[in-house]
PDB file of C-alpha atoms in Angstrom:
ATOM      1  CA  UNK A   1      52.907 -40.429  13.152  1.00 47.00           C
ATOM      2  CA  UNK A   2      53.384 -42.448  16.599  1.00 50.00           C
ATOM      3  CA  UNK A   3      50.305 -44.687  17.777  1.00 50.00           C
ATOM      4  CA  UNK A   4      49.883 -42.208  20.785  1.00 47.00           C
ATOM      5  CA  UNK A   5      49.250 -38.994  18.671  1.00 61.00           C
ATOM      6  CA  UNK A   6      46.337 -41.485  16.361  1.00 52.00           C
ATOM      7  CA  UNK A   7      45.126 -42.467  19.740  1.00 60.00           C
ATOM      8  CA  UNK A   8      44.858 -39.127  20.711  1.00 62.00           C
ATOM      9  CA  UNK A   9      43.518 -37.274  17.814  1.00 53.00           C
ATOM     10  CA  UNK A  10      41.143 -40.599  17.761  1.00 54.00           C
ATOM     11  CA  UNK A  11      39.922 -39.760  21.959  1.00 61.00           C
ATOM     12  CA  UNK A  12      39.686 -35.946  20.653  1.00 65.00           C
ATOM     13  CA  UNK A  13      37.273 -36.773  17.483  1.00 67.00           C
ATOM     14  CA  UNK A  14      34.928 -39.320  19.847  1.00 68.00           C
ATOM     15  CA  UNK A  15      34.887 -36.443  22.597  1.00 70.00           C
ATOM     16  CA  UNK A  16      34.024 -34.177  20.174  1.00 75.00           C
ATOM     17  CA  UNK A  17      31.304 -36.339  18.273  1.00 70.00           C
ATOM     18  CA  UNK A  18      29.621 -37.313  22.294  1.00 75.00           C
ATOM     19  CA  UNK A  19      29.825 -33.025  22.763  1.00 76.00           C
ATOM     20  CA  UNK A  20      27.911 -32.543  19.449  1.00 78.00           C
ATOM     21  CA  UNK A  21      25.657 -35.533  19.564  1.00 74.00           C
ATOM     22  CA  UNK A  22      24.330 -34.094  22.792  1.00 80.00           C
ATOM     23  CA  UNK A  23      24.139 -30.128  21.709  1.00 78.00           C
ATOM     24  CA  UNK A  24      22.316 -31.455  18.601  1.00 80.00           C
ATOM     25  CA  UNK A  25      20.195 -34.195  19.387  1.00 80.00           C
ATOM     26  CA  UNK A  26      17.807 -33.088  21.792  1.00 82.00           C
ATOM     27  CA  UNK A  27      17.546 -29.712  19.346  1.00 78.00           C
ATOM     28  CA  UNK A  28      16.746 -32.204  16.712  1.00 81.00           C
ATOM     29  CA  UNK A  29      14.146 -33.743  18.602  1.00 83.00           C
ATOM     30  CA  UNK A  30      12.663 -30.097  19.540  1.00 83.00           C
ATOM     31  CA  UNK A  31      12.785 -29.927  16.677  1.00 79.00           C
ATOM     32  CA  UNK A  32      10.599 -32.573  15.297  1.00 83.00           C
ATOM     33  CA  UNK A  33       8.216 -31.904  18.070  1.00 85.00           C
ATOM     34  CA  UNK A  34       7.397 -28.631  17.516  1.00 82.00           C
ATOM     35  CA  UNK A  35       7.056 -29.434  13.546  1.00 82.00           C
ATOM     36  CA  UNK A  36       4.697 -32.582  13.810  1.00 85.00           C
ATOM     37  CA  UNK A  37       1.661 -30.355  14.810  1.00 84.00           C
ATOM     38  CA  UNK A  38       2.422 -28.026  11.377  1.00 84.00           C
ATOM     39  CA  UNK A  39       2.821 -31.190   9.274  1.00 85.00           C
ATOM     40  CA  UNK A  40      -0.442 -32.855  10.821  1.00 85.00           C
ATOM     41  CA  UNK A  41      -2.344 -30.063   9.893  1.00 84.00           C
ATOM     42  CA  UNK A  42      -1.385 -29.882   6.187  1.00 85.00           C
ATOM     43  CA  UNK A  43      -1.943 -33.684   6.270  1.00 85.00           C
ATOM     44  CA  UNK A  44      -5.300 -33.342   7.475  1.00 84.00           C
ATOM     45  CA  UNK A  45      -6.211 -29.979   5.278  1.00 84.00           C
ATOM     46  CA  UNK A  46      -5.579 -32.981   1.894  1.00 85.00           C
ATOM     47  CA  UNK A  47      -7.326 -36.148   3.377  1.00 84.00           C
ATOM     48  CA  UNK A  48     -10.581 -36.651   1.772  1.00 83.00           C
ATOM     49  CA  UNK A  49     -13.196 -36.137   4.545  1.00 77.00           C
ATOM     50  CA  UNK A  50     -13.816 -40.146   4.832  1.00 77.00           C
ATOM     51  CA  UNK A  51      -9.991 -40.589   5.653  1.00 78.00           C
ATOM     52  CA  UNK A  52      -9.471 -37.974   8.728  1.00 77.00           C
ATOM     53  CA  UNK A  53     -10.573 -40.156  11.448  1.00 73.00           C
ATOM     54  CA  UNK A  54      -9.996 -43.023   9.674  1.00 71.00           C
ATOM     55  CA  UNK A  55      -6.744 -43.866  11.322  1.00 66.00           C
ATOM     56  CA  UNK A  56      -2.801 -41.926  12.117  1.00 68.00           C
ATOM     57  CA  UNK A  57      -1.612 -42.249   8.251  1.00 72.00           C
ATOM     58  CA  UNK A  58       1.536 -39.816   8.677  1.00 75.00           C
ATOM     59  CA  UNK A  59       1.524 -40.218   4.782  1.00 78.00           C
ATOM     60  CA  UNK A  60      -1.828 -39.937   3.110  1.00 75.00           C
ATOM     61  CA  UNK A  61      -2.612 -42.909   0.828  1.00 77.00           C
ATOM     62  CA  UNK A  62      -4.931 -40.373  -0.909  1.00 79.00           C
ATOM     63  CA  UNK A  63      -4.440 -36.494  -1.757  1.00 83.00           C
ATOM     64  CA  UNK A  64      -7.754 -34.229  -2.791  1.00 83.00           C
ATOM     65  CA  UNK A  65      -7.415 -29.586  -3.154  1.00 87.00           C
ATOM     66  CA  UNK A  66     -11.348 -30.258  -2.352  1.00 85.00           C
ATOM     67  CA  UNK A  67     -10.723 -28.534   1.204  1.00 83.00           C
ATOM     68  CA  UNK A  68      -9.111 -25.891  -0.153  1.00 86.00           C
ATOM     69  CA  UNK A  69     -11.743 -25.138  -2.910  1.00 86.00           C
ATOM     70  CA  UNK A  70     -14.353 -24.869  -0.777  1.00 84.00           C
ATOM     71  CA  UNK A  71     -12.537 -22.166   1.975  1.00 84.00           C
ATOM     72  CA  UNK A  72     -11.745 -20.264  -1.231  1.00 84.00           C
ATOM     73  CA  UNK A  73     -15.493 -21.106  -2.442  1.00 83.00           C
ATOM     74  CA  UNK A  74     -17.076 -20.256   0.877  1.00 80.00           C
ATOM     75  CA  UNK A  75     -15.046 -17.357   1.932  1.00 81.00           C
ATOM     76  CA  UNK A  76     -13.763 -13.502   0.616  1.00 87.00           C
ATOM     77  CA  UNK A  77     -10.360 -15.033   1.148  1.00 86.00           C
ATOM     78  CA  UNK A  78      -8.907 -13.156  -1.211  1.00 87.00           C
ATOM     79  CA  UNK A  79      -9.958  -9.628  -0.033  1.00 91.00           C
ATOM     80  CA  UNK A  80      -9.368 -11.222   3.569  1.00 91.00           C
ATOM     81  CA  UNK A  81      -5.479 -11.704   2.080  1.00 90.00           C
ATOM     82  CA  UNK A  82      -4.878  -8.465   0.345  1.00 92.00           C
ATOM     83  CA  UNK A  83      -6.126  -6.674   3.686  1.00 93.00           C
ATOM     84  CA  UNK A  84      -3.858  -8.291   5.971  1.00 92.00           C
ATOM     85  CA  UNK A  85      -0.975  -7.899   2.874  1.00 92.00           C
ATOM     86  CA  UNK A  86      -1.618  -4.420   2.922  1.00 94.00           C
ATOM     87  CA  UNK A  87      -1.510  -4.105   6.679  1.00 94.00           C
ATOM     88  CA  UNK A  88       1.567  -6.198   6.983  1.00 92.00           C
ATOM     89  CA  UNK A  89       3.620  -4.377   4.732  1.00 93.00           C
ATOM     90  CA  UNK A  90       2.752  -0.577   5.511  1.00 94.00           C
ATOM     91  CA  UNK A  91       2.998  -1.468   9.394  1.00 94.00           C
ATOM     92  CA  UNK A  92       6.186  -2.990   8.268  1.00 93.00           C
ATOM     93  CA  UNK A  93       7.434  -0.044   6.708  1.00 93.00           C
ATOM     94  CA  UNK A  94       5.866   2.690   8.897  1.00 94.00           C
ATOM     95  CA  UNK A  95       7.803   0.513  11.659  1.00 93.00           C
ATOM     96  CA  UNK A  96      10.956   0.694  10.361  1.00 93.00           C
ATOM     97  CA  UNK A  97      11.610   3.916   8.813  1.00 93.00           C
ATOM     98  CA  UNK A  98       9.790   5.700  12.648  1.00 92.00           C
ATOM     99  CA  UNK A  99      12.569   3.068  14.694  1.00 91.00           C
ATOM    100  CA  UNK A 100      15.532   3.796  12.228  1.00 91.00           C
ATOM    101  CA  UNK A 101      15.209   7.336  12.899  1.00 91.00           C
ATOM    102  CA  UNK A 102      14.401   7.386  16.135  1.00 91.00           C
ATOM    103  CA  UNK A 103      16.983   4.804  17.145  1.00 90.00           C
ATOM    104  CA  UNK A 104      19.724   6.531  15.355  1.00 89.00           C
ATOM    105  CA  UNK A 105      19.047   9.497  17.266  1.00 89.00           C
ATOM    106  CA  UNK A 106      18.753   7.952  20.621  1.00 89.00           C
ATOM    107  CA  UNK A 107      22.367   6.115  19.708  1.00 87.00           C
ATOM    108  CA  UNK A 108      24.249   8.694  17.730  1.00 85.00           C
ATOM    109  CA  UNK A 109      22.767  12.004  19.057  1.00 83.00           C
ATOM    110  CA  UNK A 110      23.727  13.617  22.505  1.00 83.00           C
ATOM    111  CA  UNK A 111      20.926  15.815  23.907  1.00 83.00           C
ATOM    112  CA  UNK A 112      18.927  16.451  27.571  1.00 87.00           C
ATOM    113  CA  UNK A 113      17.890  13.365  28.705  1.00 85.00           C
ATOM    114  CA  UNK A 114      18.312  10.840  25.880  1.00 85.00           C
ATOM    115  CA  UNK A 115      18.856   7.635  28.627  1.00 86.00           C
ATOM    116  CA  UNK A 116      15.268   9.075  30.134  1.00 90.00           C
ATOM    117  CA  UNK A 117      13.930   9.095  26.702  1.00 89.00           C
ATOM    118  CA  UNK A 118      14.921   5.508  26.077  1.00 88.00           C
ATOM    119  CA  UNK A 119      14.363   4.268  29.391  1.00 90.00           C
ATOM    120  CA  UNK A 120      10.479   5.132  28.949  1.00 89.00           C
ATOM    121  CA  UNK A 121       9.976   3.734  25.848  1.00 87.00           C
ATOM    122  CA  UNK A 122      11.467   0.665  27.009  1.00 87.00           C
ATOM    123  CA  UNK A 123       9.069   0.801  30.362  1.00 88.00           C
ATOM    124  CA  UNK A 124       6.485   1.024  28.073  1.00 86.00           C
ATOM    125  CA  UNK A 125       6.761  -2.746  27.218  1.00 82.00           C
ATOM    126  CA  UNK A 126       5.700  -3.582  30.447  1.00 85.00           C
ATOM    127  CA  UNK A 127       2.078  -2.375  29.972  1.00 83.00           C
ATOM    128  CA  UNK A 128      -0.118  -4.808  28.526  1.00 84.00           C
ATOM    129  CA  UNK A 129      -1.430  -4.182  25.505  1.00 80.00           C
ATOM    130  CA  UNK A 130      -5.059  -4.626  26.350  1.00 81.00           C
ATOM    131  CA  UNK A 131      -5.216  -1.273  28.213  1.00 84.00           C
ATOM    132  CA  UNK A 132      -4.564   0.557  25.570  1.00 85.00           C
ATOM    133  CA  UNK A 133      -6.917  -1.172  23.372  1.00 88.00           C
ATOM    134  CA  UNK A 134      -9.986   1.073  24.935  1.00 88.00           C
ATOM    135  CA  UNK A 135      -9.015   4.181  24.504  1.00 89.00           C
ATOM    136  CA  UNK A 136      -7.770   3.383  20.994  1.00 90.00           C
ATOM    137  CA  UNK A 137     -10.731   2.030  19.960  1.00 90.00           C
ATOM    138  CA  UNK A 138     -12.696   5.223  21.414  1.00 91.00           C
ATOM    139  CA  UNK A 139     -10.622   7.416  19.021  1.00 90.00           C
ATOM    140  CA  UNK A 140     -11.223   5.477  16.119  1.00 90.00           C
ATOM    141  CA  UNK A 141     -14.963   5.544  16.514  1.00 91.00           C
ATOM    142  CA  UNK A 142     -14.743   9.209  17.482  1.00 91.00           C
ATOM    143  CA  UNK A 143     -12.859   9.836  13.781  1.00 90.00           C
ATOM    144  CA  UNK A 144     -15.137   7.384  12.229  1.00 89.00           C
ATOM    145  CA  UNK A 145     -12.254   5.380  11.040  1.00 90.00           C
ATOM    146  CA  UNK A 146     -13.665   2.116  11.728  1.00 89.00           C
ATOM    147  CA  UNK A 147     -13.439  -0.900   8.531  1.00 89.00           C
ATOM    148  CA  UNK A 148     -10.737   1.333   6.896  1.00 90.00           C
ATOM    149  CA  UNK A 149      -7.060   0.628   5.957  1.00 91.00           C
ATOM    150  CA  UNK A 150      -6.435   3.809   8.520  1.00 91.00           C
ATOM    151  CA  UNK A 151      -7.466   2.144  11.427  1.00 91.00           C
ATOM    152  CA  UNK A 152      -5.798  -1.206  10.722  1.00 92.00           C
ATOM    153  CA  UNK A 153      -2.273   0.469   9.677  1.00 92.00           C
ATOM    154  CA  UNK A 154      -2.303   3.796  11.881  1.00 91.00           C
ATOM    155  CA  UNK A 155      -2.222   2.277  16.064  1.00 90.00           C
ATOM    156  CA  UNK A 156       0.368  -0.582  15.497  1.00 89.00           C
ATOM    157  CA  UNK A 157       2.831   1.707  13.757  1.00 88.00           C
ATOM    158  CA  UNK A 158       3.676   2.775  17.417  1.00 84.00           C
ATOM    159  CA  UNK A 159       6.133   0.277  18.190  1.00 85.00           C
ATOM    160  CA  UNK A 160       9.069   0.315  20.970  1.00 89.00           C
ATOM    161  CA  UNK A 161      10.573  -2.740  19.384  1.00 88.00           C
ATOM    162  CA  UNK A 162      11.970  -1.059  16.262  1.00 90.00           C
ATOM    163  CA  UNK A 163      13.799   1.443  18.398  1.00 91.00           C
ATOM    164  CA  UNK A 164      14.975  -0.357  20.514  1.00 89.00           C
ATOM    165  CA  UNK A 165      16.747  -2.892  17.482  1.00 88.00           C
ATOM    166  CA  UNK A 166      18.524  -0.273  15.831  1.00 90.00           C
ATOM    167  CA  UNK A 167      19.619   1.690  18.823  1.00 89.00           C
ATOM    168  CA  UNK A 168      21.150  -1.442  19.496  1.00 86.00           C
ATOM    169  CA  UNK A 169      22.371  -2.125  16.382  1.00 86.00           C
ATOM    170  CA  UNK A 170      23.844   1.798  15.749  1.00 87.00           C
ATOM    171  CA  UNK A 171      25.775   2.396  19.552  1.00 85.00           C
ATOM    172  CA  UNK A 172      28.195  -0.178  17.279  1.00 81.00           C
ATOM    173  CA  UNK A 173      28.235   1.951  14.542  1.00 78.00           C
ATOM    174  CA  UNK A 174      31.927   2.799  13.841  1.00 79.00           C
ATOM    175  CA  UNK A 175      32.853   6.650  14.518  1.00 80.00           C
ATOM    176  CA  UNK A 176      35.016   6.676  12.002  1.00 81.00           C
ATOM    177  CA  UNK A 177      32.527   6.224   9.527  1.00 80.00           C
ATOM    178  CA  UNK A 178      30.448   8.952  10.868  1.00 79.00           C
ATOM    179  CA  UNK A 179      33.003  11.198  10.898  1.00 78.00           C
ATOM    180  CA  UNK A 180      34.500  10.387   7.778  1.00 82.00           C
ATOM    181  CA  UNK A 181      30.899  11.127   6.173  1.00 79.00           C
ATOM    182  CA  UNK A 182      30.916  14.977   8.001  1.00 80.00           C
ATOM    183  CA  UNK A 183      34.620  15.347   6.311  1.00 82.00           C
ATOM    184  CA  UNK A 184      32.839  14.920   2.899  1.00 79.00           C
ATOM    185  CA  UNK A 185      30.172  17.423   3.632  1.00 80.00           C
ATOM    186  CA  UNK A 186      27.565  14.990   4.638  1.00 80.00           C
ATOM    187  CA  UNK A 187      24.936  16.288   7.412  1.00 82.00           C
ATOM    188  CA  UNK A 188      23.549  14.045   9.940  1.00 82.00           C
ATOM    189  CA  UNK A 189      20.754  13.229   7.960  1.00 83.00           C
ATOM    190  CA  UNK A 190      22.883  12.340   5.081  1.00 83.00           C
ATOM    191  CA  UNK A 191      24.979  10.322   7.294  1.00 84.00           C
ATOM    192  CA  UNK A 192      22.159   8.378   8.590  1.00 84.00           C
ATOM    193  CA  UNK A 193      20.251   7.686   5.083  1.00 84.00           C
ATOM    194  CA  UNK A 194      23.969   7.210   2.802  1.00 85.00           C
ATOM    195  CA  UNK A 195      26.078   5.439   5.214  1.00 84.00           C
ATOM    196  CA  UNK A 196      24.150   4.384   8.704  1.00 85.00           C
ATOM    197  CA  UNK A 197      20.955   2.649   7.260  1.00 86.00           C
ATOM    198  CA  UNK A 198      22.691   0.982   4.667  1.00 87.00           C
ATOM    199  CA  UNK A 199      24.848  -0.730   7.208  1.00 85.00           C
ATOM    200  CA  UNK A 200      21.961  -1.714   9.055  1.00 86.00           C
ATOM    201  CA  UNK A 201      20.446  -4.003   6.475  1.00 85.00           C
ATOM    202  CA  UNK A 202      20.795  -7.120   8.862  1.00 83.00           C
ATOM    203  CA  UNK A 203      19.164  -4.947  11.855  1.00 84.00           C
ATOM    204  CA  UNK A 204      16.033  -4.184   9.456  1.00 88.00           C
ATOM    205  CA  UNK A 205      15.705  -7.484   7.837  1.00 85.00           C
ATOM    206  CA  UNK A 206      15.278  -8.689  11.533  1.00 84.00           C
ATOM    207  CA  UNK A 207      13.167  -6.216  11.826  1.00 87.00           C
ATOM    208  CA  UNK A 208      10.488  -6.731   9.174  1.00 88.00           C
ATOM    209  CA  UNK A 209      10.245 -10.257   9.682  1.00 86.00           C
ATOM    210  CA  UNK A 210       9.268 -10.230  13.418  1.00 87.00           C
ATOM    211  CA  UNK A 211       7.138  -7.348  12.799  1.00 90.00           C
ATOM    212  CA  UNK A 212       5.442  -8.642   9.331  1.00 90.00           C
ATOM    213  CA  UNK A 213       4.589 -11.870  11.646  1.00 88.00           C
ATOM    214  CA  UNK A 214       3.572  -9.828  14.201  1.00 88.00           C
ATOM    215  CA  UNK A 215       0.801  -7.834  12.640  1.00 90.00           C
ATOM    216  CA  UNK A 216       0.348 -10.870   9.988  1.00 90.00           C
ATOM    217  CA  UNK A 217      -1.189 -12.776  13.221  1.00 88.00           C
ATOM    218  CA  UNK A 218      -2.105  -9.920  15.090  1.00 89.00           C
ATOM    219  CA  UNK A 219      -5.966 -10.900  15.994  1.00 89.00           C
ATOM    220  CA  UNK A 220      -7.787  -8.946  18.919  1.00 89.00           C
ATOM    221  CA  UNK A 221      -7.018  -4.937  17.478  1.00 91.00           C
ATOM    222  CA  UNK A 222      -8.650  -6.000  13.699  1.00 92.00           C
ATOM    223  CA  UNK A 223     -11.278  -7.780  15.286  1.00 90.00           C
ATOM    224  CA  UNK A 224     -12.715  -4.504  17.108  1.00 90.00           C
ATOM    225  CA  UNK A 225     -11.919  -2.222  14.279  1.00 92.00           C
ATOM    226  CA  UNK A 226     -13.443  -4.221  11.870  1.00 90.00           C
ATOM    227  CA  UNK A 227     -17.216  -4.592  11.211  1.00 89.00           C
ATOM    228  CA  UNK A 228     -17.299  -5.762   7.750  1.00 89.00           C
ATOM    229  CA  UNK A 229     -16.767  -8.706   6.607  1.00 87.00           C
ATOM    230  CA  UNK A 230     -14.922  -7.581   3.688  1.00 89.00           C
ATOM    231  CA  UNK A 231     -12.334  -5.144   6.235  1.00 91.00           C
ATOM    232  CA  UNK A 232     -11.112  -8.341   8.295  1.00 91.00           C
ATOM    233  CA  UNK A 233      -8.064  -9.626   7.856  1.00 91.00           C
ATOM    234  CA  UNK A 234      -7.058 -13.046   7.168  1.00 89.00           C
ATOM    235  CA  UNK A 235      -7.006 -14.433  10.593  1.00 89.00           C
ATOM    236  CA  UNK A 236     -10.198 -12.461  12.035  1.00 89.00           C
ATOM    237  CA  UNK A 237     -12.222 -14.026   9.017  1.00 86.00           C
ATOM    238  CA  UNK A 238     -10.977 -17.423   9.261  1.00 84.00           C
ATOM    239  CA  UNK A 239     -11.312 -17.777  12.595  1.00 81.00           C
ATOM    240  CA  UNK A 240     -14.829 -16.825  11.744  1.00 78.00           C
ATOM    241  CA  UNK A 241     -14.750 -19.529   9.373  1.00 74.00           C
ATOM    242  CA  UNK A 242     -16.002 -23.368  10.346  1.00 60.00           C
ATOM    243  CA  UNK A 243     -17.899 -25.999   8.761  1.00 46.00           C
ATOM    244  CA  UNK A 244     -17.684 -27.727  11.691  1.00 45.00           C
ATOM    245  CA  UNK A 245     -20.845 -29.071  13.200  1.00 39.00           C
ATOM    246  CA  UNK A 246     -21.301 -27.203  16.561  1.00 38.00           C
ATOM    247  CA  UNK A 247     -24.358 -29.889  18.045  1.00 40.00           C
ATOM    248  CA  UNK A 248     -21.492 -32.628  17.286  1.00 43.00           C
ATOM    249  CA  UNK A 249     -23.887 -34.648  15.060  1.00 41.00           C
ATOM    250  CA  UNK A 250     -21.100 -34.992  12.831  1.00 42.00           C
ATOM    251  CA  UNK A 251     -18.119 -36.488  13.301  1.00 42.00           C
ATOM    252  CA  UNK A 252     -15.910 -36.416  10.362  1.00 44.00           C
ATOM    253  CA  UNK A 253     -17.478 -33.207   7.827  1.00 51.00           C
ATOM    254  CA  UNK A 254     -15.412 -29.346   8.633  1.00 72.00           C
ATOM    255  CA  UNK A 255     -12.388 -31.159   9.789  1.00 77.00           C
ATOM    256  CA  UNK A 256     -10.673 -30.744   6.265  1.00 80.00           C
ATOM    257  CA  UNK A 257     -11.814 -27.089   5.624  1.00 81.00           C
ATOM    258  CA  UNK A 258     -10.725 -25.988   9.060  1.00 82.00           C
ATOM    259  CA  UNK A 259      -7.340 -27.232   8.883  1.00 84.00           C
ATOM    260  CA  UNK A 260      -7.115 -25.703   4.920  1.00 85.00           C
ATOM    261  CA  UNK A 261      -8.260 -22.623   6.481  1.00 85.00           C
ATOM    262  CA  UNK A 262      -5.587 -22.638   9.310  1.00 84.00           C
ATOM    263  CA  UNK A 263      -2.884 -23.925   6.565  1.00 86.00           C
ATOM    264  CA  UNK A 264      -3.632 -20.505   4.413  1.00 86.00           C
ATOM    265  CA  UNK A 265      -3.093 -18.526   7.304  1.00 86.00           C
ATOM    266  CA  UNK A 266       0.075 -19.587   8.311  1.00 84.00           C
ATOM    267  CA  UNK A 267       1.980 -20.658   5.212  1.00 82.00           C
ATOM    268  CA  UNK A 268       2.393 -16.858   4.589  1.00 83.00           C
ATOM    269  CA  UNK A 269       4.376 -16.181   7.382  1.00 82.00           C
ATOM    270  CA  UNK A 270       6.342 -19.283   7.224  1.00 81.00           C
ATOM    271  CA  UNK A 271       7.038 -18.980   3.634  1.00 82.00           C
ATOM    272  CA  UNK A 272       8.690 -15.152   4.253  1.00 78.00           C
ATOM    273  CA  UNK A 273      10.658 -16.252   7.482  1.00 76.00           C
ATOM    274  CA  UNK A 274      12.219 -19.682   5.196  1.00 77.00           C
ATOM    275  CA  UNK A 275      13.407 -17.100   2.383  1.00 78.00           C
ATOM    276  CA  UNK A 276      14.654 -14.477   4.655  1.00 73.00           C
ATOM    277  CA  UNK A 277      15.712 -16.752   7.514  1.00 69.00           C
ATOM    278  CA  UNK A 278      19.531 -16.414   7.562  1.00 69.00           C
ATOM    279  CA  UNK A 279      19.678 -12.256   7.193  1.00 67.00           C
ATOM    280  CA  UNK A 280      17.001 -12.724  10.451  1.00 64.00           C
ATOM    281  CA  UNK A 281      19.920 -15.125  11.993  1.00 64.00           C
ATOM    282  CA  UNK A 282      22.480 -12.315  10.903  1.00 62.00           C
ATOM    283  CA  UNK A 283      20.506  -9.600  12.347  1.00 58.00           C
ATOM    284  CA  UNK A 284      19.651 -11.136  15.663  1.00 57.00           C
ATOM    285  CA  UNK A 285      23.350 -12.422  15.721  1.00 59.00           C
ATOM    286  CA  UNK A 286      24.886  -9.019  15.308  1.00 57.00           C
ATOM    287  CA  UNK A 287      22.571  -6.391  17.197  1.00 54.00           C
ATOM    288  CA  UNK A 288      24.631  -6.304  20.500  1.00 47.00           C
ATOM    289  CA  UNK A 289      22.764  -5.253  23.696  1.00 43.00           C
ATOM    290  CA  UNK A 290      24.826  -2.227  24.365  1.00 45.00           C
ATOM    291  CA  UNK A 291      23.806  -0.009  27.095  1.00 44.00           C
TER     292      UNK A 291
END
């Protein structure tokens, strides 16, 4: 091989290192940025108390679980868990299987106005959530619902999101397929439940992460609905939760719990998105945005 073709391939690699060195880095550094804050707070929820303030250790010299005994001590965190568990997962799959079937019918199906149809569900993300919070709080006092699994599980399962992901995700659904399913004998609920849905796996993966973190966090709707303590949900009763002193007398005790109490709150979610995190990057990757 001449000098001039190792010079070139040589220019190539070093343009192509400078191209990726600057795609990457400043991601990296994102990166880091947005995970200190995460990483400071499960430092801090395993410091004794004396060694919070004490200085920036990015490493603690010295681990203690005391923090975390005490929220678990202090707290129904347990019932606070399975509530929001419970939620999660039926909102999760009351989401799903009400947006498979409505966005395989929106996609697949031709009737009278099925754009219109669409069109207003999507409008409806434009309207704040918080004015519909009144008039669904009004019902559930009316049915005496209130500190119940029903009232927790029932008002979030209307969801435009859903829809809207596997509409997406079915106008690329092959026709062959479809028709190749009504050859066998297959009706269009067959088609949608045998062959449709089971291609969708990466749509509904997706799916039930961003809603399970969704209504995992979701604060201000369990908070109104919930007037025991032992209905709230993980968030609404830890937020409820300090040891902190509020007069400021104290300048080192709560710091610990607080940030153990934050740390079981999130770890959930983060935990679920890590194991499941490249079928969400598949999902996201292959729902198009057809029209």
């Amino acid at each position: 091989m001449s000098n001039l073709s190792l010079s070139t391939l040589y220019n190539r690699s070093s343009l192509r290192f400078i191209r990726t060195f600057i795609i990457w880095f400043p991601g990296a550094v994102v990166a880091l940025l947005w995970l200190f804050p995460l990483y400071w707070m499960l430092n801090t929820s395993v410091k004794p108390d004396r060694l919070i303030l004490a200085g920036m250790d990015l490493i603690p010299t010295e681990i203690t679980w005391e923090h975390y005994r005490t929220v678990v001590a202090d707290t129904p965190v347990i019932r606070w868990f399975i509530n929001s568990i419970v939620t999660s997962v039926c909102v999760v799959a009351g989401s799903l299987v009400l947006g498979s079937l409505t966005g395989f019918a929106l996609a697949r199906m031709h009737f009278p106005g099925r754009t219109i149809i669409f069109w207003l569900l999507i409008s409806s993300l434009m309207i704040p959530p918080e004015m519909s919070i009144v008039p669904l709080f009004i019902g559930v006092l009316r049915l005496e619902v209130q500190d119940s699994f029903t009232s927790l599980i029932i008002p979030p399962l209307a969801s435009v999101f859903p829809v809207y992901l596997y509409r997406q995700f079915f106008l690329s659904f092959p026709r062959e397929l479809e028709d190749a399913a009504a050859i066998d004998g297959c009706s269009r609920l067959g088609t949608f439940l045998r062959v449709a849905l089971p291609l969708a796996r990466p749509a509904t993966l997706a799916g039930a992460i961003l809603i399970f973190t969704s209504n995992w966090n979701s604060f201000l709707w369990p908070l109104l609905v919930a007037f025991k303590t032992e209905w709230k949900t993980l968030p609404v009763g830890m937020a409820f939760y300090t040891r902190l002193d509020i007069q400021g007398t104290s300048t080192q005790s709560g710091y610990g719990e607080a940030m153990a109490a934050v740390a079981i709150v999130a770890l959930p979610t983060l935990i679920f998105f890590l194991i499941l995190q490249r079928y969400f990057i598949e999902g996201v990757t292959q729902v198009g945005i057809k029209g």
